[in-house]
């Protein structure tokens, strides 16, 4: 599926990243194994080579702009371009928000969000020039739906969905497809979070086939793929029909009274772009009586 393609996988020295790198290579991709540790990255690259694939090591932090730029330049010099970027690198600093230092909040956001932005920025122009690219952001159910003790992690992971949504729109005419993966897997990051019985079923290798599809010529764009234990589903950010209330002194009371209708999910949509909300609101306002917009006394 990926014969001749060039992929960079961040945080690929172990866990999910290692499995992604091995699976991409198994499908024919040449892989840059990025990690902070040279030994870990080197071991994965060696695994790929021993299986008949091609791999090199890219040792750097995803938060180091200059080092990431050098890694991308080296990849282009060696293999002619970058077709695939899997933003997988991440860390945890879990605590309830009341006990969480802002330093821990910032560190997690820096690695997950800024690290992905830095790596994506480094490959973005080369992909535009070649009119081809496949980028995978790693989000999480903790960002999509929340999880106790993970305010920093959840905020970063949901921010990656917003980054994915916008880049998919900007990259469309260059055939750059950008998607998000929400994995569940038994890794060093989840070992203390999930029960042993669940961990036994959550082999990270069972997630990686989804990455192959998101990295392929036939990849979708703007998808959020949830994957774990060999199960695959999609998540969506939706918009309900809502209720036109307008202004006036009793508008707040009407919002409260109309709440069941406002949150009714029957007929909800997945907007094509952010301004869909504004467009629909303006259309609803145009169809409402003018007196509905009277200012509050």
GROMACS .gro file of N, CA and C in nm, residues 81-207:
model
  381
   81UNK      N    1   1.205   1.332  -0.053
   81UNK     CA    2   1.085   1.399  -0.005
   81UNK      C    3   1.030   1.333   0.119
   82UNK      N    4   0.924   1.389   0.170
   82UNK     CA    5   0.850   1.329   0.282
   82UNK      C    6   0.704   1.317   0.239
   83UNK      N    7   0.653   1.196   0.237
   83UNK     CA    8   0.514   1.172   0.197
   83UNK      C    9   0.420   1.161   0.316
   84UNK      N   10   0.473   1.112   0.427
   84UNK     CA   11   0.389   1.078   0.543
   84UNK      C   12   0.454   1.131   0.671
   85UNK      N   13   0.374   1.194   0.755
   85UNK     CA   14   0.419   1.232   0.889
   85UNK      C   15   0.318   1.180   0.989
   86UNK      N   16   0.366   1.101   1.084
   86UNK     CA   17   0.282   1.054   1.193
   86UNK      C   18   0.329   1.121   1.321
   87UNK      N   19   0.250   1.216   1.370
   87UNK     CA   20   0.281   1.287   1.494
   87UNK      C   21   0.235   1.204   1.612
   88UNK      N   22   0.326   1.125   1.665
   88UNK     CA   23   0.293   1.031   1.771
   88UNK      C   24   0.356   1.066   1.906
   89UNK      N   25   0.465   1.142   1.907
   89UNK     CA   26   0.539   1.168   2.031
   89UNK      C   27   0.450   1.231   2.137
   90UNK      N   28   0.466   1.186   2.260
   90UNK     CA   29   0.386   1.244   2.368
   90UNK      C   30   0.436   1.204   2.504
   91UNK      N   31   0.386   1.275   2.605
   91UNK     CA   32   0.420   1.247   2.745
   91UNK      C   33   0.294   1.264   2.830
   92UNK      N   34   0.300   1.216   2.953
   92UNK     CA   35   0.193   1.238   3.049
   92UNK      C   36   0.248   1.307   3.174
   93UNK      N   37   0.167   1.395   3.230
   93UNK     CA   38   0.195   1.456   3.361
   93UNK      C   39   0.061   1.465   3.432
   94UNK      N   40   0.004   1.350   3.466
   94UNK     CA   41  -0.133   1.345   3.517
   94UNK      C   42  -0.143   1.389   3.663
   95UNK      N   43  -0.238   1.478   3.689
   95UNK     CA   44  -0.277   1.520   3.824
   95UNK      C   45  -0.413   1.587   3.812
   96UNK      N   46  -0.489   1.588   3.920
   96UNK     CA   47  -0.612   1.667   3.916
   96UNK      C   48  -0.573   1.814   3.898
   97UNK      N   49  -0.660   1.891   3.838
   97UNK     CA   50  -0.626   2.028   3.801
   97UNK      C   51  -0.586   2.113   3.922
   98UNK      N   52  -0.649   2.088   4.035
   98UNK     CA   53  -0.617   2.166   4.155
   98UNK      C   54  -0.473   2.142   4.201
   99UNK      N   55  -0.418   2.025   4.171
   99UNK     CA   56  -0.282   1.991   4.213
   99UNK      C   57  -0.178   2.011   4.101
  100UNK      N   58  -0.225   2.045   3.982
  100UNK     CA   59  -0.137   2.053   3.866
  100UNK      C   60  -0.065   2.187   3.859
  101UNK      N   61   0.067   2.181   3.845
  101UNK     CA   62   0.145   2.303   3.822
  101UNK      C   63   0.128   2.348   3.678
  102UNK      N   64   0.130   2.478   3.658
  102UNK     CA   65   0.122   2.531   3.522
  102UNK      C   66   0.241   2.483   3.438
  103UNK      N   67   0.354   2.461   3.503
  103UNK     CA   68   0.471   2.409   3.432
  103UNK      C   69   0.440   2.273   3.371
  104UNK      N   70   0.370   2.186   3.445
  104UNK     CA   71   0.332   2.056   3.392
  104UNK      C   72   0.228   2.069   3.281
  105UNK      N   73   0.140   2.166   3.294
  105UNK     CA   74   0.041   2.191   3.189
  105UNK      C   75   0.113   2.234   3.061
  106UNK      N   76   0.203   2.329   3.077
  106UNK     CA   77   0.275   2.382   2.960
  106UNK      C   78   0.363   2.276   2.893
  107UNK      N   79   0.429   2.193   2.972
  107UNK     CA   80   0.517   2.090   2.916
  107UNK      C   81   0.440   1.992   2.829
  108UNK      N   82   0.325   1.949   2.876
  108UNK     CA   83   0.243   1.854   2.800
  108UNK      C   84   0.192   1.919   2.671
  109UNK      N   85   0.146   2.043   2.680
  109UNK     CA   86   0.099   2.114   2.560
  109UNK      C   87   0.215   2.134   2.462
  110UNK      N   88   0.333   2.166   2.514
  110UNK     CA   89   0.450   2.187   2.427
  110UNK      C   90   0.484   2.062   2.348
  111UNK      N   91   0.483   1.946   2.413
  111UNK     CA   92   0.522   1.823   2.344
  111UNK      C   93   0.414   1.778   2.246
  112UNK      N   94   0.292   1.770   2.293
  112UNK     CA   95   0.185   1.717   2.208
  112UNK      C   96   0.143   1.815   2.098
  113UNK      N   97   0.107   1.936   2.137
  113UNK     CA   98   0.055   2.032   2.041
  113UNK      C   99   0.165   2.103   1.965
  114UNK      N  100   0.256   2.168   2.035
  114UNK     CA  101   0.362   2.243   1.967
  114UNK      C  102   0.457   2.148   1.894
  115UNK      N  103   0.483   2.030   1.952
  115UNK     CA  104   0.567   1.933   1.883
  115UNK      C  105   0.507   1.891   1.750
  116UNK      N  106   0.377   1.864   1.750
  116UNK     CA  107   0.310   1.828   1.625
  116UNK      C  108   0.310   1.944   1.527
  117UNK      N  109   0.288   2.065   1.577
  117UNK     CA  110   0.287   2.183   1.490
  117UNK      C  111   0.426   2.205   1.429
  118UNK      N  112   0.531   2.189   1.508
  118UNK     CA  113   0.668   2.209   1.459
  118UNK      C  114   0.702   2.106   1.352
  119UNK      N  115   0.671   1.981   1.378
  119UNK     CA  116   0.701   1.876   1.279
  119UNK      C  117   0.619   1.894   1.152
  120UNK      N  118   0.493   1.930   1.168
  120UNK     CA  119   0.406   1.951   1.051
  120UNK      C  120   0.453   2.071   0.970
  121UNK      N  121   0.491   2.178   1.037
  121UNK     CA  122   0.541   2.297   0.967
  121UNK      C  123   0.666   2.263   0.885
  122UNK      N  124   0.749   2.175   0.938
  122UNK     CA  125   0.874   2.140   0.870
  122UNK      C  126   0.849   2.063   0.740
  123UNK      N  127   0.739   1.987   0.734
  123UNK     CA  128   0.711   1.910   0.612
  123UNK      C  129   0.608   1.976   0.522
  124UNK      N  130   0.543   2.081   0.571
  124UNK     CA  131   0.428   2.138   0.501
  124UNK      C  132   0.465   2.196   0.364
  125UNK      N  133   0.565   2.282   0.360
  125UNK     CA  134   0.604   2.341   0.231
  125UNK      C  135   0.655   2.237   0.132
  126UNK      N  136   0.742   2.143   0.175
  126UNK     CA  137   0.782   2.037   0.082
  126UNK      C  138   0.665   1.955   0.028
  127UNK      N  139   0.567   1.929   0.113
  127UNK     CA  140   0.450   1.854   0.067
  127UNK      C  141   0.368   1.937  -0.033
  128UNK      N  142   0.354   2.065  -0.006
  128UNK     CA  143   0.281   2.153  -0.099
  128UNK      C  144   0.350   2.158  -0.235
  129UNK      N  145   0.482   2.166  -0.232
  129UNK     CA  146   0.557   2.172  -0.358
  129UNK      C  147   0.539   2.045  -0.440
  130UNK      N  148   0.533   1.931  -0.374
  130UNK     CA  149   0.517   1.803  -0.444
  130UNK      C  150   0.371   1.766  -0.467
  131UNK      N  151   0.281   1.849  -0.410
  131UNK     CA  152   0.136   1.826  -0.421
  131UNK      C  153   0.096   1.687  -0.372
  132UNK      N  154   0.151   1.653  -0.257
  132UNK     CA  155   0.114   1.525  -0.196
  132UNK      C  156   0.160   1.525  -0.051
  133UNK      N  157   0.074   1.475   0.037
  133UNK     CA  158   0.113   1.458   0.176
  133UNK      C  159   0.005   1.386   0.256
  134UNK      N  160   0.047   1.311   0.354
  134UNK     CA  161  -0.045   1.244   0.446
  134UNK      C  162   0.007   1.270   0.587
  135UNK      N  163  -0.074   1.336   0.668
  135UNK     CA  164  -0.034   1.373   0.804
  135UNK      C  165  -0.134   1.316   0.903
  136UNK      N  166  -0.082   1.252   1.007
  136UNK     CA  167  -0.166   1.195   1.112
  136UNK      C  168  -0.133   1.264   1.244
  137UNK      N  169  -0.233   1.326   1.305
  137UNK     CA  170  -0.221   1.378   1.440
  137UNK      C  171  -0.269   1.271   1.538
  138UNK      N  172  -0.209   1.265   1.655
  138UNK     CA  173  -0.256   1.169   1.755
  138UNK      C  174  -0.335   1.243   1.861
  139UNK      N  175  -0.466   1.227   1.855
  139UNK     CA  176  -0.554   1.285   1.956
  139UNK      C  177  -0.584   1.178   2.060
  140UNK      N  178  -0.688   1.195   2.139
  140UNK     CA  179  -0.718   1.099   2.245
  140UNK      C  180  -0.863   1.116   2.289
  141UNK      N  181  -0.920   1.007   2.339
  141UNK     CA  182  -1.054   1.017   2.398
  141UNK      C  183  -1.053   1.111   2.518
  142UNK      N  184  -0.937   1.129   2.580
  142UNK     CA  185  -0.927   1.224   2.691
  142UNK      C  186  -0.949   1.367   2.644
  143UNK      N  187  -0.910   1.397   2.521
  143UNK     CA  188  -0.937   1.527   2.464
  143UNK      C  189  -1.077   1.537   2.409
  144UNK      N  190  -1.122   1.432   2.342
  144UNK     CA  191  -1.255   1.434   2.281
  144UNK      C  192  -1.366   1.436   2.385
  145UNK      N  193  -1.345   1.364   2.495
  145UNK     CA  194  -1.454   1.346   2.591
  145UNK      C  195  -1.419   1.379   2.736
  146UNK      N  196  -1.291   1.406   2.762
  146UNK     CA  197  -1.249   1.439   2.898
  146UNK      C  198  -1.209   1.317   2.978
  147UNK      N  199  -1.121   1.337   3.076
  147UNK     CA  200  -1.077   1.228   3.163
  147UNK      C  201  -1.019   1.290   3.290
  148UNK      N  202  -1.059   1.239   3.404
  148UNK     CA  203  -1.014   1.296   3.530
  148UNK      C  204  -0.862   1.293   3.540
  149UNK      N  205  -0.804   1.404   3.583
  149UNK     CA  206  -0.660   1.411   3.604
  149UNK      C  207  -0.579   1.439   3.480
  150UNK      N  208  -0.646   1.469   3.368
  150UNK     CA  209  -0.574   1.489   3.242
  150UNK      C  210  -0.614   1.620   3.174
  151UNK      N  211  -0.626   1.726   3.251
  151UNK     CA  212  -0.663   1.856   3.193
  151UNK      C  213  -0.560   1.903   3.091
  152UNK      N  214  -0.432   1.886   3.124
  152UNK     CA  215  -0.325   1.929   3.033
  152UNK      C  216  -0.323   1.842   2.907
  153UNK      N  217  -0.328   1.712   2.927
  153UNK     CA  218  -0.325   1.616   2.815
  153UNK      C  219  -0.450   1.631   2.728
  154UNK      N  220  -0.566   1.641   2.792
  154UNK     CA  221  -0.691   1.654   2.717
  154UNK      C  222  -0.696   1.782   2.637
  155UNK      N  223  -0.648   1.893   2.696
  155UNK     CA  224  -0.647   2.020   2.624
  155UNK      C  225  -0.557   2.012   2.501
  156UNK      N  226  -0.440   1.953   2.516
  156UNK     CA  227  -0.347   1.940   2.403
  156UNK      C  228  -0.405   1.850   2.295
  157UNK      N  229  -0.468   1.741   2.337
  157UNK     CA  230  -0.518   1.644   2.240
  157UNK      C  231  -0.638   1.699   2.162
  158UNK      N  232  -0.725   1.777   2.228
  158UNK     CA  233  -0.836   1.836   2.154
  158UNK      C  234  -0.786   1.947   2.064
  159UNK      N  235  -0.683   2.018   2.107
  159UNK     CA  236  -0.624   2.121   2.021
  159UNK      C  237  -0.571   2.062   1.891
  160UNK      N  238  -0.521   1.940   1.897
  160UNK     CA  239  -0.472   1.873   1.777
  160UNK      C  240  -0.584   1.845   1.677
  161UNK      N  241  -0.705   1.823   1.728
  161UNK     CA  242  -0.820   1.807   1.638
  161UNK      C  243  -0.847   1.937   1.563
  162UNK      N  244  -0.840   2.049   1.635
  162UNK     CA  245  -0.858   2.179   1.569
  162UNK      C  246  -0.751   2.206   1.466
  163UNK      N  247  -0.626   2.169   1.497
  163UNK     CA  248  -0.517   2.185   1.402
  163UNK      C  249  -0.542   2.098   1.279
  164UNK      N  250  -0.583   1.975   1.301
  164UNK     CA  251  -0.614   1.884   1.191
  164UNK      C  252  -0.725   1.940   1.102
  165UNK      N  253  -0.832   1.990   1.162
  165UNK     CA  254  -0.946   2.040   1.084
  165UNK      C  255  -0.902   2.152   0.990
  166UNK      N  256  -0.825   2.246   1.041
  166UNK     CA  257  -0.784   2.360   0.959
  166UNK      C  258  -0.682   2.321   0.854
  167UNK      N  259  -0.583   2.240   0.891
  167UNK     CA  260  -0.481   2.201   0.794
  167UNK      C  261  -0.540   2.115   0.682
  168UNK      N  262  -0.640   2.035   0.714
  168UNK     CA  263  -0.704   1.956   0.609
  168UNK      C  264  -0.770   2.047   0.506
  169UNK      N  265  -0.830   2.156   0.551
  169UNK     CA  266  -0.891   2.252   0.458
  169UNK      C  267  -0.783   2.322   0.376
  170UNK      N  268  -0.677   2.368   0.442
  170UNK     CA  269  -0.571   2.441   0.372
  170UNK      C  270  -0.491   2.351   0.278
  171UNK      N  271  -0.482   2.224   0.312
  171UNK     CA  272  -0.401   2.134   0.231
  171UNK      C  273  -0.476   2.065   0.119
  172UNK      N  274  -0.608   2.083   0.112
  172UNK     CA  275  -0.690   2.004   0.020
  172UNK      C  276  -0.646   2.018  -0.126
  173UNK      N  277  -0.620   2.141  -0.171
  173UNK     CA  278  -0.588   2.158  -0.314
  173UNK      C  279  -0.448   2.110  -0.349
  174UNK      N  280  -0.369   2.075  -0.247
  174UNK     CA  281  -0.235   2.019  -0.270
  174UNK      C  282  -0.232   1.869  -0.245
  175UNK      N  283  -0.348   1.808  -0.230
  175UNK     CA  284  -0.360   1.666  -0.198
  175UNK      C  285  -0.283   1.631  -0.070
  176UNK      N  286  -0.288   1.724   0.026
  176UNK     CA  287  -0.236   1.694   0.159
  176UNK      C  288  -0.356   1.660   0.246
  177UNK      N  289  -0.363   1.537   0.289
  177UNK     CA  290  -0.477   1.490   0.369
  177UNK      C  291  -0.432   1.476   0.513
  178UNK      N  292  -0.510   1.536   0.601
  178UNK     CA  293  -0.473   1.543   0.742
  178UNK      C  294  -0.585   1.480   0.825
  179UNK      N  295  -0.548   1.385   0.909
  179UNK     CA  296  -0.644   1.312   0.990
  179UNK      C  297  -0.592   1.300   1.134
  180UNK      N  298  -0.679   1.253   1.221
  180UNK     CA  299  -0.642   1.234   1.361
  180UNK      C  300  -0.671   1.090   1.402
  181UNK      N  301  -0.583   1.038   1.483
  181UNK     CA  302  -0.597   0.903   1.538
  181UNK      C  303  -0.615   0.914   1.688
  182UNK      N  304  -0.719   0.848   1.740
  182UNK     CA  305  -0.740   0.841   1.885
  182UNK      C  306  -0.718   0.696   1.928
  183UNK      N  307  -0.595   0.662   1.968
  183UNK     CA  308  -0.565   0.521   1.997
  183UNK      C  309  -0.588   0.483   2.143
  184UNK      N  310  -0.616   0.357   2.164
  184UNK     CA  311  -0.615   0.299   2.299
  184UNK      C  312  -0.521   0.179   2.294
  185UNK      N  313  -0.418   0.181   2.376
  185UNK     CA  314  -0.319   0.075   2.368
  185UNK      C  315  -0.246   0.059   2.500
  186UNK      N  316  -0.196  -0.061   2.521
  186UNK     CA  317  -0.115  -0.089   2.639
  186UNK      C  318   0.027  -0.042   2.612
  187UNK      N  319   0.062   0.074   2.665
  187UNK     CA  320   0.195   0.130   2.648
  187UNK      C  321   0.245   0.180   2.783
  188UNK      N  322   0.365   0.232   2.783
  188UNK     CA  323   0.422   0.289   2.906
  188UNK      C  324   0.334   0.402   2.959
  189UNK      N  325   0.267   0.474   2.868
  189UNK     CA  326   0.184   0.586   2.908
  189UNK      C  327   0.053   0.542   2.971
  190UNK      N  328   0.004   0.423   2.937
  190UNK     CA  329  -0.126   0.379   2.988
  190UNK      C  330  -0.116   0.267   3.091
  191UNK      N  331   0.004   0.222   3.118
  191UNK     CA  332   0.023   0.109   3.208
  191UNK      C  333  -0.036   0.127   3.345
  192UNK      N  334  -0.035   0.251   3.396
  192UNK     CA  335  -0.087   0.277   3.531
  192UNK      C  336  -0.231   0.326   3.528
  193UNK      N  337  -0.290   0.333   3.408
  193UNK     CA  338  -0.424   0.390   3.395
  193UNK      C  339  -0.530   0.282   3.377
  194UNK      N  340  -0.497   0.177   3.303
  194UNK     CA  341  -0.595   0.074   3.268
  194UNK      C  342  -0.571  -0.054   3.348
  195UNK      N  343  -0.677  -0.132   3.376
  195UNK     CA  344  -0.660  -0.259   3.449
  195UNK      C  345  -0.585  -0.361   3.365
  196UNK      N  346  -0.520  -0.456   3.433
  196UNK     CA  347  -0.436  -0.556   3.366
  196UNK      C  348  -0.513  -0.635   3.260
  197UNK      N  349  -0.637  -0.672   3.291
  197UNK     CA  350  -0.717  -0.750   3.196
  197UNK      C  351  -0.738  -0.674   3.065
  198UNK      N  352  -0.761  -0.543   3.075
  198UNK     CA  353  -0.779  -0.461   2.955
  198UNK      C  354  -0.648  -0.446   2.879
  199UNK      N  355  -0.539  -0.427   2.952
  199UNK     CA  356  -0.409  -0.409   2.888
  199UNK      C  357  -0.371  -0.530   2.802
  200UNK      N  358  -0.411  -0.649   2.846
  200UNK     CA  359  -0.377  -0.770   2.771
  200UNK      C  360  -0.440  -0.771   2.633
  201UNK      N  361  -0.553  -0.705   2.618
  201UNK     CA  362  -0.624  -0.702   2.490
  201UNK      C  363  -0.583  -0.584   2.402
  202UNK      N  364  -0.509  -0.492   2.460
  202UNK     CA  365  -0.480  -0.366   2.390
  202UNK      C  366  -0.338  -0.360   2.335
  203UNK      N  367  -0.303  -0.460   2.258
  203UNK     CA  368  -0.173  -0.462   2.191
  203UNK      C  369  -0.165  -0.340   2.097
  204UNK      N  370  -0.064  -0.255   2.113
  204UNK     CA  371  -0.054  -0.136   2.027
  204UNK      C  372  -0.045  -0.170   1.879
  205UNK      N  373   0.004  -0.289   1.846
  205UNK     CA  374   0.013  -0.328   1.705
  205UNK      C  375  -0.125  -0.335   1.639
  206UNK      N  376  -0.231  -0.352   1.719
  206UNK     CA  377  -0.366  -0.360   1.665
  206UNK      C  378  -0.421  -0.225   1.622
  207UNK      N  379  -0.353  -0.117   1.661
  207UNK     CA  380  -0.392   0.018   1.621
  207UNK      C  381  -0.332   0.055   1.486
   0.00000   0.00000   0.00000
